[in-house]
Short mmCIF file of N, CA and C in Angstrom, two decimals:
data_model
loop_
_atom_site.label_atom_id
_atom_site.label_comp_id
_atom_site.label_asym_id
_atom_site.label_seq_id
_atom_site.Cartn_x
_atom_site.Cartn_y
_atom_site.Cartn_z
N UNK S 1 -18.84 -7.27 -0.19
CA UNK S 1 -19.09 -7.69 -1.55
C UNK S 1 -18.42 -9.04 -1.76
N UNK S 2 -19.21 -10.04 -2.31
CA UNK S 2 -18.34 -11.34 -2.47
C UNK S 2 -18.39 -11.78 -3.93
N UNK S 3 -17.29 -12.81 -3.90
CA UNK S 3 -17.59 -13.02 -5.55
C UNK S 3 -18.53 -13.65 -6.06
N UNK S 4 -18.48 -13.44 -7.48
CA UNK S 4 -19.94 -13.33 -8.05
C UNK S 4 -20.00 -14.70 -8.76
N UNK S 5 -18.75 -15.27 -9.15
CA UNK S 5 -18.80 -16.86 -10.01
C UNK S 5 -19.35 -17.77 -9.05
N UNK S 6 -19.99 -18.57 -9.48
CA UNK S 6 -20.41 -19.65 -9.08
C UNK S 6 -19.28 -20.68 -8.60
N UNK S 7 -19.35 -20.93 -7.92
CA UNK S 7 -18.02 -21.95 -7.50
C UNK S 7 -16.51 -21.78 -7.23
N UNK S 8 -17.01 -20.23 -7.26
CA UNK S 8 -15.73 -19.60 -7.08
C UNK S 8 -15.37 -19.24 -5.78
N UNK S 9 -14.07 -19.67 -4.86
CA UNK S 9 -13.17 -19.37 -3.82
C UNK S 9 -14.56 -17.97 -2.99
N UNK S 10 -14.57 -18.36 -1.55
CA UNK S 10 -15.56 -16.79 -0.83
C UNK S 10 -14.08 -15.62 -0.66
N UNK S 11 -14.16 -15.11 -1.25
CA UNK S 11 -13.76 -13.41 -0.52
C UNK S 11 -14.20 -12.08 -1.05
N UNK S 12 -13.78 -11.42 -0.79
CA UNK S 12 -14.11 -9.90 -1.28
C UNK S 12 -14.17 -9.68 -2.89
N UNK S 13 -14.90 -9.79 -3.43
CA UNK S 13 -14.68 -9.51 -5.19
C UNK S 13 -13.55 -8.44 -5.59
N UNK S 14 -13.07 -7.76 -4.92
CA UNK S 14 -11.82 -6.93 -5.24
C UNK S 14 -10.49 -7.63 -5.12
N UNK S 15 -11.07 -8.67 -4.72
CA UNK S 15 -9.12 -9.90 -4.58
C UNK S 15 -9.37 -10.41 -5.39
N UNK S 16 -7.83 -10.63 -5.98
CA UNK S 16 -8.43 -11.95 -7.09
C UNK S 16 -8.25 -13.42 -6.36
N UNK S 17 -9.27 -14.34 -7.32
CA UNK S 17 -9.68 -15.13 -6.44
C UNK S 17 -9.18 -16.31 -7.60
N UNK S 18 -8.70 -16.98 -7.94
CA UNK S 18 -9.16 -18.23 -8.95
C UNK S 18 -9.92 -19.25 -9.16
N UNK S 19 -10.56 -19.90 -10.19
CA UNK S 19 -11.00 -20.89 -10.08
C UNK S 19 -10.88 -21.98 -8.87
N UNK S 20 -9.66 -22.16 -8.32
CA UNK S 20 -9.73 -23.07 -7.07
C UNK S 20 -9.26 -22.61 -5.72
N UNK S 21 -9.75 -23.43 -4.82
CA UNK S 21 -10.02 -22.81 -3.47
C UNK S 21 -8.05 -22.63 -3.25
N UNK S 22 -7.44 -21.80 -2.99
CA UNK S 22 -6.19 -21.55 -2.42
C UNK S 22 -5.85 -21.81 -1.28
N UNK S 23 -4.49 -22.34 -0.67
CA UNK S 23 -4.73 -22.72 0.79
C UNK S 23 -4.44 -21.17 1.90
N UNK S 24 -5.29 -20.99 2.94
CA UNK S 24 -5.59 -19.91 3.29
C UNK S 24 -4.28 -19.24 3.47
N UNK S 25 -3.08 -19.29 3.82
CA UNK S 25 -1.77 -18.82 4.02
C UNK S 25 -1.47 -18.23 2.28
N UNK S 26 -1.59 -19.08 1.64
CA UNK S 26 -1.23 -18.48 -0.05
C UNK S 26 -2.38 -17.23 -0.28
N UNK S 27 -3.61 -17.43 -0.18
CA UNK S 27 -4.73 -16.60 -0.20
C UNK S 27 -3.98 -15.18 0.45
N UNK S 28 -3.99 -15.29 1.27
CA UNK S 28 -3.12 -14.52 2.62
C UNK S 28 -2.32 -13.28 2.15
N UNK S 29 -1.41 -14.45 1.46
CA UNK S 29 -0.20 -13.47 1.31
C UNK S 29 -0.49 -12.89 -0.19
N UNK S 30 -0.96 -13.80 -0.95
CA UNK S 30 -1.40 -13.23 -2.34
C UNK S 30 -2.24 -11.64 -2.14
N UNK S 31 -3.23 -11.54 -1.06
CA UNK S 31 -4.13 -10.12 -0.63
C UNK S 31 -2.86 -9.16 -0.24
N UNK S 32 -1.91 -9.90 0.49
CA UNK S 32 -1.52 -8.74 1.21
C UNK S 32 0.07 -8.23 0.20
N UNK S 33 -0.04 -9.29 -1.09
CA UNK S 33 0.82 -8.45 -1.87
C UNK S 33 -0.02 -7.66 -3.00
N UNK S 34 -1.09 -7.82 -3.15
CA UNK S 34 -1.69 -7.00 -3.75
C UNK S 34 -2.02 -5.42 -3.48
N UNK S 35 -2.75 -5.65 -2.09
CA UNK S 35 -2.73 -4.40 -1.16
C UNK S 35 -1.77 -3.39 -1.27
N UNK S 36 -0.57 -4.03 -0.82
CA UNK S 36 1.14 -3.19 -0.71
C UNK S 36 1.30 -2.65 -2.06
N UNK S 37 0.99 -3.79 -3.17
CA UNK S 37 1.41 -3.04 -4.90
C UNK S 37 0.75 -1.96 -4.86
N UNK S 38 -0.87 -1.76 -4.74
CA UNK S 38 -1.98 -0.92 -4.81
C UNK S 38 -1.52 0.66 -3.97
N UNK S 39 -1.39 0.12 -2.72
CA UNK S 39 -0.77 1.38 -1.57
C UNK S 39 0.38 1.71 -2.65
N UNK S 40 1.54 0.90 -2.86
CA UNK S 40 2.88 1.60 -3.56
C UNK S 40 2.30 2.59 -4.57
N UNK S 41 1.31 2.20 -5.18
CA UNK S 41 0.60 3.04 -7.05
C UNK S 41 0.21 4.05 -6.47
N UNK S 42 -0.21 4.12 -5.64
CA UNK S 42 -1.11 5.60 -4.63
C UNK S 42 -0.20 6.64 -4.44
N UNK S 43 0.53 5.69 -3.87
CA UNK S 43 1.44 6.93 -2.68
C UNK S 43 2.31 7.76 -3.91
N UNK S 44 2.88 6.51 -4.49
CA UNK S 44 3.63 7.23 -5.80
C UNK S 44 2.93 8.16 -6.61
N UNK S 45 1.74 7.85 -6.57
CA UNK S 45 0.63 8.96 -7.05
C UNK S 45 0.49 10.41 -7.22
N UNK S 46 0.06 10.34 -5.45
CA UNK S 46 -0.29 11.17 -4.69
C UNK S 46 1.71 12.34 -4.80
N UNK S 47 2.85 11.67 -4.29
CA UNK S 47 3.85 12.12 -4.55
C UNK S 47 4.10 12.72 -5.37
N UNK S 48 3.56 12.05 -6.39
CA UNK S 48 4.42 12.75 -8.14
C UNK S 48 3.24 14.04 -8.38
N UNK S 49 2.06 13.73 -8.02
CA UNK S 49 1.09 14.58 -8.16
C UNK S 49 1.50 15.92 -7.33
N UNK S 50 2.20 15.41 -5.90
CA UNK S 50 2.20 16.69 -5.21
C UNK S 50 3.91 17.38 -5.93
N UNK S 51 4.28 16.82 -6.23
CA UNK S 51 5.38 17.83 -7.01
C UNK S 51 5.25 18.21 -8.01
N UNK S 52 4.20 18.08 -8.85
CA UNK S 52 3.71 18.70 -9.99
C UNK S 52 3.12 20.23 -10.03
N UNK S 53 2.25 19.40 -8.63
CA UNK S 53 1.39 21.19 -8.00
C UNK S 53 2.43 21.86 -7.53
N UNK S 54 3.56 21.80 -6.75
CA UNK S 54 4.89 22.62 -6.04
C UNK S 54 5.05 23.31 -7.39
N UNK S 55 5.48 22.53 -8.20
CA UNK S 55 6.38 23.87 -9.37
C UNK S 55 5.72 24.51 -9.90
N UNK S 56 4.53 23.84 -10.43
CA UNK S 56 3.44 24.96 -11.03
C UNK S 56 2.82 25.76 -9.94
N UNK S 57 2.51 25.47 -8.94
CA UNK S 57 2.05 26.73 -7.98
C UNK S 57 3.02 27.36 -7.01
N UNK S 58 4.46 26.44 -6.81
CA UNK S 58 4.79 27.48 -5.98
C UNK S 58 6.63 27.62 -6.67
N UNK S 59 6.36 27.25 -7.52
CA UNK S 59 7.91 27.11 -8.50
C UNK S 59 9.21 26.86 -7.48
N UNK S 60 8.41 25.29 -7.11
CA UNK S 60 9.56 24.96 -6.07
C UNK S 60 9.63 23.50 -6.24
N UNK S 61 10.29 22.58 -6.03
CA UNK S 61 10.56 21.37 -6.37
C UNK S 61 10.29 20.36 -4.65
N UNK S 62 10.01 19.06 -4.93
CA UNK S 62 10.30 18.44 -3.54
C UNK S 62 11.34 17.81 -3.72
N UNK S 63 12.11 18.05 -2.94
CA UNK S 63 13.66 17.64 -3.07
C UNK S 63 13.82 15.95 -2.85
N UNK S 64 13.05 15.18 -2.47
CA UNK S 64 13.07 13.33 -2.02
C UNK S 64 12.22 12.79 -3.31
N UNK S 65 11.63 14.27 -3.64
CA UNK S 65 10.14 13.24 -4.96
C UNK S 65 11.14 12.09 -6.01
N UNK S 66 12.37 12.40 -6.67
CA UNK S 66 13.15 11.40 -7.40
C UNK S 66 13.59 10.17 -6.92
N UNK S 67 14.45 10.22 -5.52
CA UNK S 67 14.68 9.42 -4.81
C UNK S 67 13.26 8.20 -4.12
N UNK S 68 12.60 8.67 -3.97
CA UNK S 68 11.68 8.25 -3.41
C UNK S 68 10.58 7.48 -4.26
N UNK S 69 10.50 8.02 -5.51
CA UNK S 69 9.65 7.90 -6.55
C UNK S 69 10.61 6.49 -6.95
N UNK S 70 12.05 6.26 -7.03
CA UNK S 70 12.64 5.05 -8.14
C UNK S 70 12.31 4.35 -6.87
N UNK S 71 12.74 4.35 -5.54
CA UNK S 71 12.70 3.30 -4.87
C UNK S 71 10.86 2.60 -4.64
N UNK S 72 9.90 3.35 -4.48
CA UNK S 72 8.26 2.83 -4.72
C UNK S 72 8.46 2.05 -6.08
N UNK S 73 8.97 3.06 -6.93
CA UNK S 73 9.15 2.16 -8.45
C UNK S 73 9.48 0.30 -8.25
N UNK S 74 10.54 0.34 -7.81
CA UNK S 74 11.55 -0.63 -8.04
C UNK S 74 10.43 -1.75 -7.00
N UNK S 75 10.28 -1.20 -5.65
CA UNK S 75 9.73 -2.20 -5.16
C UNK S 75 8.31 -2.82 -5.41
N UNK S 76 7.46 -1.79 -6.38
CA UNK S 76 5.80 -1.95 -6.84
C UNK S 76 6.38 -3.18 -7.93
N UNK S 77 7.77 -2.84 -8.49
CA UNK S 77 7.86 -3.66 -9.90
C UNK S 77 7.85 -4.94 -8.87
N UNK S 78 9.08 -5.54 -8.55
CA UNK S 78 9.09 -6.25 -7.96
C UNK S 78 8.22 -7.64 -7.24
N UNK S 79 7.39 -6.68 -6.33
CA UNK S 79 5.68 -6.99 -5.94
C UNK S 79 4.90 -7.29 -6.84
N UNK S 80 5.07 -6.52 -7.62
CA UNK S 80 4.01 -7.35 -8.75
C UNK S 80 4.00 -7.89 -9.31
N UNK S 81 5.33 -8.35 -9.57
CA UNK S 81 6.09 -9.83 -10.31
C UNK S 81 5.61 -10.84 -9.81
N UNK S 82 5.63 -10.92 -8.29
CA UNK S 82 5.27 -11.80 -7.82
C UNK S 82 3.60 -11.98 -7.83
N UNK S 83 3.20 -10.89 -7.64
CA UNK S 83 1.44 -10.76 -8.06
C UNK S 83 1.03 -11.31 -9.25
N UNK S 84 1.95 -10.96 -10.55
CA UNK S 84 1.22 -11.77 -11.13
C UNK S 84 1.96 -13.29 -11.44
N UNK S 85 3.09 -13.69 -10.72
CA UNK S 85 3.49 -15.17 -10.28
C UNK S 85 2.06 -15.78 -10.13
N UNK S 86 1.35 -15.30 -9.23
CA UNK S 86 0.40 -15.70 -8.31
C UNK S 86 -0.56 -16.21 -9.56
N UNK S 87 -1.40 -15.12 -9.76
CA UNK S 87 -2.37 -15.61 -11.64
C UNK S 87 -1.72 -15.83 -12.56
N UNK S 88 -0.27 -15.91 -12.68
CA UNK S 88 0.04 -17.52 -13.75
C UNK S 88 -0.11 -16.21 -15.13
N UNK S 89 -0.24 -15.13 -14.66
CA UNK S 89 -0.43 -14.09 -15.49
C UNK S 89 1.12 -13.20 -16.21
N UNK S 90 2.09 -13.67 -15.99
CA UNK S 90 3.39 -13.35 -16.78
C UNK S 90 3.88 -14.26 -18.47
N UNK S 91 3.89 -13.67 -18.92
CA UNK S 91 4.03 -13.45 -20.49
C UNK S 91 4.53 -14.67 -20.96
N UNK S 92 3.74 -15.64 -22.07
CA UNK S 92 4.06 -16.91 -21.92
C UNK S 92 3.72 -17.29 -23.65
N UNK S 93 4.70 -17.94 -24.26
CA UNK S 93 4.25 -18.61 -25.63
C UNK S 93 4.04 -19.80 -25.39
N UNK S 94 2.69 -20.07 -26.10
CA UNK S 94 2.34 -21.49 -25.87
C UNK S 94 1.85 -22.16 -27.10
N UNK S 95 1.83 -22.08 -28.22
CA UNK S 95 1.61 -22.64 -28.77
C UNK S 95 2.76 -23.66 -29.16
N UNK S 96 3.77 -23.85 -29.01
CA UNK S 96 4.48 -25.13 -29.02
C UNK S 96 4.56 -26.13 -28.17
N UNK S 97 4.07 -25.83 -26.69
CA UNK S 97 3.85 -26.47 -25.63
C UNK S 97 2.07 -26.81 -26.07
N UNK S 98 1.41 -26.25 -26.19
CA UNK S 98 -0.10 -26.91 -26.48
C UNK S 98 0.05 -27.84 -27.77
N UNK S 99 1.12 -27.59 -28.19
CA UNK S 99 1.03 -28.89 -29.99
C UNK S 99 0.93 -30.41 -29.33
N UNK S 100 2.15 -30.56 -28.19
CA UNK S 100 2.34 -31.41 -27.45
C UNK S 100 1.04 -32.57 -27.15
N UNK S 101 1.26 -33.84 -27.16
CA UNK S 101 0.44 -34.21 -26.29
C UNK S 101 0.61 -34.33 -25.11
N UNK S 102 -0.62 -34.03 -24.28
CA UNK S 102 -1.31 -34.02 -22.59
C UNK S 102 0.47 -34.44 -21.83
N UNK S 103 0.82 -35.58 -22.09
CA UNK S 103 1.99 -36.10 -21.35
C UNK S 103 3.41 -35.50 -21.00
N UNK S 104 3.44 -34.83 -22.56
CA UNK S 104 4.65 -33.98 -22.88
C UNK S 104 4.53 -32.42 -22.28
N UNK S 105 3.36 -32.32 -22.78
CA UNK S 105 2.83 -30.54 -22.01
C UNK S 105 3.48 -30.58 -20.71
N UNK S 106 2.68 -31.42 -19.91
CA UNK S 106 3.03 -31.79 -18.42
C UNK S 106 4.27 -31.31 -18.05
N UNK S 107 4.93 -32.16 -18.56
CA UNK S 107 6.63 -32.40 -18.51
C UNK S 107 7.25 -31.13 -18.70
N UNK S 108 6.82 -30.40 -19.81
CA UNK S 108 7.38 -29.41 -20.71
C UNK S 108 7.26 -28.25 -19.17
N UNK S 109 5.89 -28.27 -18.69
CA UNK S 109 5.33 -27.16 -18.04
C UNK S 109 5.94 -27.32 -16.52
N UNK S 110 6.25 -28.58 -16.12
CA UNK S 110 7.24 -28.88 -15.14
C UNK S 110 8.54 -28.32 -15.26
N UNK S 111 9.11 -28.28 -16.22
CA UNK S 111 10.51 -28.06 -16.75
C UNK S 111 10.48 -26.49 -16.76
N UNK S 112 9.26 -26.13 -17.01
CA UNK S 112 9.80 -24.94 -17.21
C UNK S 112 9.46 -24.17 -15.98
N UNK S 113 8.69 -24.81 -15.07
CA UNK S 113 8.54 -24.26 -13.73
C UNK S 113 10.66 -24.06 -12.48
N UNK S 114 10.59 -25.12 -13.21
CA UNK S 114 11.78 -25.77 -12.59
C UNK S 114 13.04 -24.78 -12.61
N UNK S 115 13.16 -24.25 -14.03
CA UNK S 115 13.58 -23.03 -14.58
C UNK S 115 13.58 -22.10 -13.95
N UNK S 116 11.96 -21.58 -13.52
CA UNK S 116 11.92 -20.31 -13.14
C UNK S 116 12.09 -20.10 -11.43
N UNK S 117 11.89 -21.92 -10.95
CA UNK S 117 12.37 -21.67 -9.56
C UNK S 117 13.87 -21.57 -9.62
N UNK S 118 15.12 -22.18 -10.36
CA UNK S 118 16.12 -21.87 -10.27
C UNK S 118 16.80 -20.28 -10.44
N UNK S 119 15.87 -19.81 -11.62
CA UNK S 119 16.35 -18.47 -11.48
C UNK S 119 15.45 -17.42 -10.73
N UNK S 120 14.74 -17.61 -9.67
CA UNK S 120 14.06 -17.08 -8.93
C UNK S 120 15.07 -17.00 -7.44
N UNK S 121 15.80 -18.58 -7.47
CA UNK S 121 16.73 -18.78 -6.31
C UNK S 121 17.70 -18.15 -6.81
N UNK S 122 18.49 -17.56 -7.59
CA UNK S 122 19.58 -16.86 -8.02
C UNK S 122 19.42 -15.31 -7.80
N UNK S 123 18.25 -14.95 -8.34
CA UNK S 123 17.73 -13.52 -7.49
C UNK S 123 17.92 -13.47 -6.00
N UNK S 124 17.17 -14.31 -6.02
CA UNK S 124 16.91 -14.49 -3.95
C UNK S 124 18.87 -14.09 -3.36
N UNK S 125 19.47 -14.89 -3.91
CA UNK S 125 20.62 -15.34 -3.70
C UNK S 125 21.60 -13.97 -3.92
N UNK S 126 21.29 -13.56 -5.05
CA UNK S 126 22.19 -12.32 -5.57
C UNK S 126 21.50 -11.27 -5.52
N UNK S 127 20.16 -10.49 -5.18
CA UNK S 127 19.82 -9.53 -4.05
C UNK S 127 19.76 -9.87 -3.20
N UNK S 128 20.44 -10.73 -2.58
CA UNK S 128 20.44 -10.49 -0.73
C UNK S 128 21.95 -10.09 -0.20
N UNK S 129 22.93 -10.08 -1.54
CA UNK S 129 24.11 -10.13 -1.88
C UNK S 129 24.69 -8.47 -1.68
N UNK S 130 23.69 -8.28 -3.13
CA UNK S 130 23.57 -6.84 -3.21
C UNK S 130 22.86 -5.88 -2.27
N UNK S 131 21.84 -6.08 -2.07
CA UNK S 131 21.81 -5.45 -0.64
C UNK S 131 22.53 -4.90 0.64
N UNK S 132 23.27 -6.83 0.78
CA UNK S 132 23.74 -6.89 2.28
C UNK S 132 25.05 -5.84 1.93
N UNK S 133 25.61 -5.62 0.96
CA UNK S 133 26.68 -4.91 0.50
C UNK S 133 26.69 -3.41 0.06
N UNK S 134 25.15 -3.29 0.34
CA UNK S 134 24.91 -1.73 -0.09
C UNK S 134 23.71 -1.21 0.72
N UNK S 135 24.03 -1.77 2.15
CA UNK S 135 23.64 -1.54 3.55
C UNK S 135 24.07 -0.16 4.26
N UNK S 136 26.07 -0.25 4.21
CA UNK S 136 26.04 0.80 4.41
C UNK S 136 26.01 2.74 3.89
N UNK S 137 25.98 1.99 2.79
CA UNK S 137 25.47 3.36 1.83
C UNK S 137 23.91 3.98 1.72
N UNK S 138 23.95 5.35 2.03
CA UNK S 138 22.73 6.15 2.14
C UNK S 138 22.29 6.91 0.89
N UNK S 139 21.12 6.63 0.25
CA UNK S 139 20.53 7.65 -0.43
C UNK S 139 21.24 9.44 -0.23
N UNK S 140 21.19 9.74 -1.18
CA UNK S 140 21.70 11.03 -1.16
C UNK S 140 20.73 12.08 0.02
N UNK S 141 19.38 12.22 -0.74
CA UNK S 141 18.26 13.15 -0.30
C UNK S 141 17.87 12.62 1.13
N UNK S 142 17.22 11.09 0.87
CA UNK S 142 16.57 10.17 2.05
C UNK S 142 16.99 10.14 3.56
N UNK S 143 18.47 9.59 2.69
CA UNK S 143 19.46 9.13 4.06
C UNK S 143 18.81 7.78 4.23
N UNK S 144 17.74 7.08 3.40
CA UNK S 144 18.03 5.53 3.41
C UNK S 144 19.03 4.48 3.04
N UNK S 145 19.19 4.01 4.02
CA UNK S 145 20.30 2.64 3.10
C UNK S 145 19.95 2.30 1.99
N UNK S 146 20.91 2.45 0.78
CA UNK S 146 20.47 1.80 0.00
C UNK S 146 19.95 0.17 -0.32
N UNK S 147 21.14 -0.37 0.47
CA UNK S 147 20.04 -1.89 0.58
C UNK S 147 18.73 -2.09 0.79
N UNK S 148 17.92 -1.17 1.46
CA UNK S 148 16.60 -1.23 1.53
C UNK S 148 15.89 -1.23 0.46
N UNK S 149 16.42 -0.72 -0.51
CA UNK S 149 16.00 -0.35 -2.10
C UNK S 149 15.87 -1.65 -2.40
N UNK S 150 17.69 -2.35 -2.63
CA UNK S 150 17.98 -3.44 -3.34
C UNK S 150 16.99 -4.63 -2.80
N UNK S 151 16.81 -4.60 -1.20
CA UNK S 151 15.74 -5.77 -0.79
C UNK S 151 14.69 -5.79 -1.87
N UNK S 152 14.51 -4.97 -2.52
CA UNK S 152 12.91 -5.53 -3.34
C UNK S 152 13.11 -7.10 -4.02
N UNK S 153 14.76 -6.81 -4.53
CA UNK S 153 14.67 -7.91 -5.39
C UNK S 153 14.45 -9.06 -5.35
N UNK S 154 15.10 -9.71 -3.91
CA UNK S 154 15.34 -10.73 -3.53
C UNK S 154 13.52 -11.09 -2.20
N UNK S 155 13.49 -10.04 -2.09
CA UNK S 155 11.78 -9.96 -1.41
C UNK S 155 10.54 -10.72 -2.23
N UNK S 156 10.74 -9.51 -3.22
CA UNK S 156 9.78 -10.03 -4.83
C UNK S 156 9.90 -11.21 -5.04
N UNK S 157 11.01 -11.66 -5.63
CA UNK S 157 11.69 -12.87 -6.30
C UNK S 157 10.77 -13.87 -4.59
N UNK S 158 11.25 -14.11 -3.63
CA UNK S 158 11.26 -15.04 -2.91
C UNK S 158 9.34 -15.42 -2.53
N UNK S 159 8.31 -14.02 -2.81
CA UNK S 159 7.59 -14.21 -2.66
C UNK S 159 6.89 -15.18 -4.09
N UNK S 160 7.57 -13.96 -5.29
CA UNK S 160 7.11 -15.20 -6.46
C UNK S 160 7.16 -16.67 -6.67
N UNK S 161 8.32 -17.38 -5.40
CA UNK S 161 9.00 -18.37 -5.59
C UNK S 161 7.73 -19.01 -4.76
N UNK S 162 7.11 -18.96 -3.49
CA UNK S 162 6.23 -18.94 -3.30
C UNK S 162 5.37 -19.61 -3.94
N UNK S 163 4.88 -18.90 -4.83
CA UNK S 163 3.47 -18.79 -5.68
C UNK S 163 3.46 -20.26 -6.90
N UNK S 164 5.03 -19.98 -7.14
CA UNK S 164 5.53 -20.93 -8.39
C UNK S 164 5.62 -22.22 -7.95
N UNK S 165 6.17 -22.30 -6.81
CA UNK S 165 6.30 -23.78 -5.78
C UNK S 165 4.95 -23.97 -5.80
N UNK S 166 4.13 -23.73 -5.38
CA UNK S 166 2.47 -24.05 -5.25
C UNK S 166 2.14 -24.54 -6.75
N UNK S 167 2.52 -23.66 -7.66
CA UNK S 167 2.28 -24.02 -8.92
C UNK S 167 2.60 -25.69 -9.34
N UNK S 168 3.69 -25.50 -9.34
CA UNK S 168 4.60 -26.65 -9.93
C UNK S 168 3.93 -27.93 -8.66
N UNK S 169 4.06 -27.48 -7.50
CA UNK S 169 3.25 -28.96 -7.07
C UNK S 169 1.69 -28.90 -7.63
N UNK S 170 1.07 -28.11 -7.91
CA UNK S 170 0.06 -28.98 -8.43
C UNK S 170 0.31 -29.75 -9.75
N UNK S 171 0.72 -29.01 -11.14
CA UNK S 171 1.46 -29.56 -11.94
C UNK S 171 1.80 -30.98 -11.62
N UNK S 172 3.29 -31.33 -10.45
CA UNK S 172 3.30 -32.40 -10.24
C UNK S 172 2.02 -33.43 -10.74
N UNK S 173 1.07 -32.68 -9.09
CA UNK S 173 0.15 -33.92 -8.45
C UNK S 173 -0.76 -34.11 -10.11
N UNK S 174 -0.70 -33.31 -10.99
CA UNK S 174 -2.02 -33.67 -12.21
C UNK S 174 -3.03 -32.91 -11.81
N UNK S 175 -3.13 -31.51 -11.18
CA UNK S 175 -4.10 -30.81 -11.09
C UNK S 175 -3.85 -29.34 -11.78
N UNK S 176 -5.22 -28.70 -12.66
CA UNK S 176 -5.01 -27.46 -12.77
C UNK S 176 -4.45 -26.61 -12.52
N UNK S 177 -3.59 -25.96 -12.89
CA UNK S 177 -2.94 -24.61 -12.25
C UNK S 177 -4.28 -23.20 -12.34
N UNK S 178 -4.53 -22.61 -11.73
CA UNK S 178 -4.87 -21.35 -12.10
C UNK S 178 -4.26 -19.88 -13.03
N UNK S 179 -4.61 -19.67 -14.04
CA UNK S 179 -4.28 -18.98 -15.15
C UNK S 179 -5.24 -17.95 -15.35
N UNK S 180 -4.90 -16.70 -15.29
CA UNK S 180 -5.53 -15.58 -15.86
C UNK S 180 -5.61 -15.66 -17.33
N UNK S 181 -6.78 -15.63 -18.02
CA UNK S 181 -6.76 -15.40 -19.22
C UNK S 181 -6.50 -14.01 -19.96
N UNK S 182 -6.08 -13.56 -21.01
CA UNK S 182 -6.36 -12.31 -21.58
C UNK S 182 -6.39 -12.40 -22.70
N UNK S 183 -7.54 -11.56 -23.31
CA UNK S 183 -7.61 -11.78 -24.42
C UNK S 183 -7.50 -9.93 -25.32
N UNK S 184 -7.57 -10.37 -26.73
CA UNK S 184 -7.06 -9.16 -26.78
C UNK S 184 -7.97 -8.22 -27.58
#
């Protein structure tokens, strides 16, 4: 199945695609964090679903479903931060930046890219912190390190950083960013 817009990027109509062609490595990784979010929503799914049926049919609990369930949590959140890094799709007031004229917007929308790469590098920086420091501690049930957990943060964060760097250089160069619209 390919997409259906006219002039729109070739791939599978189930990826999102934007208005402009992406360079194939961003394309790339944008699918394959989508995929992973999608698999995480499932499995967590399928999990919470199967401990629902345990107590009501066999009035027994799965003893990892909690443990297991925050850590999919934490890392789907994460992932998809950066997913929607990617469509420009995280929560944004703009009507004081659109009052602006064309020149100032620019600037404004630079600045505030600039922002979110600094505190994107502070994540990166302080979950890799937290992690590396809660390496040797194990989940109760799991027996996973907990740092494996904490990696989401600094994972997420570094992939969003990614997405935002791409951003902000086009910005720079005077070209479109790609933006999900929503309306309500």
């Amino acid at each position: 199945m390919q997409a259906s817009q006219a002039g729109a990027p070739p791939g599978p109509a189930y990826f999102y695609r934007p208005g402009r062609l992406e360079p194939a490595v961003l394309r790339w990784l944008g699918d394959t964090v989508d995929l992973v979010v999608t698999a995480l929503a499932a499995l967590l799914l399928v999990v919470m679903f199967a401990n629902i049926a345990a107590r009501v049919l066999l009035n027994s609990d799965i003893a990892w479903n909690t443990e297991f369930g925050e850590f999919v949590l934490l890392w789907a959140t994460f992932l998809g931060g950066a997913s929607a890094a990617r469509r420009g799709a995280h929560m944004r007031i703009t009507e004081f930046v659109e009052a602006l004229p064309p020149v100032w917007t620019r600037v404004v929308e630079i600045a505030t890219r600039l922002g979110v790469i600094a505190l994107l590098g502070f994540l990166i920086w302080y979950g890799l912190s937290i992690a590396q420091s809660t390496m040797e501690q194990e989940m109760t049930v799991l027996h996973w390190p907990i740092g494996v957990q904490y990696l989401a943060m600094p994972v997420g964060s570094a992939l969003a950083l990614v997405f935002v760097l791409y951003e902000t250089a086009l910005l720079a160069r005077g070209e479109p960013i790609p933006q999900e619209t929503f309306q309500d």
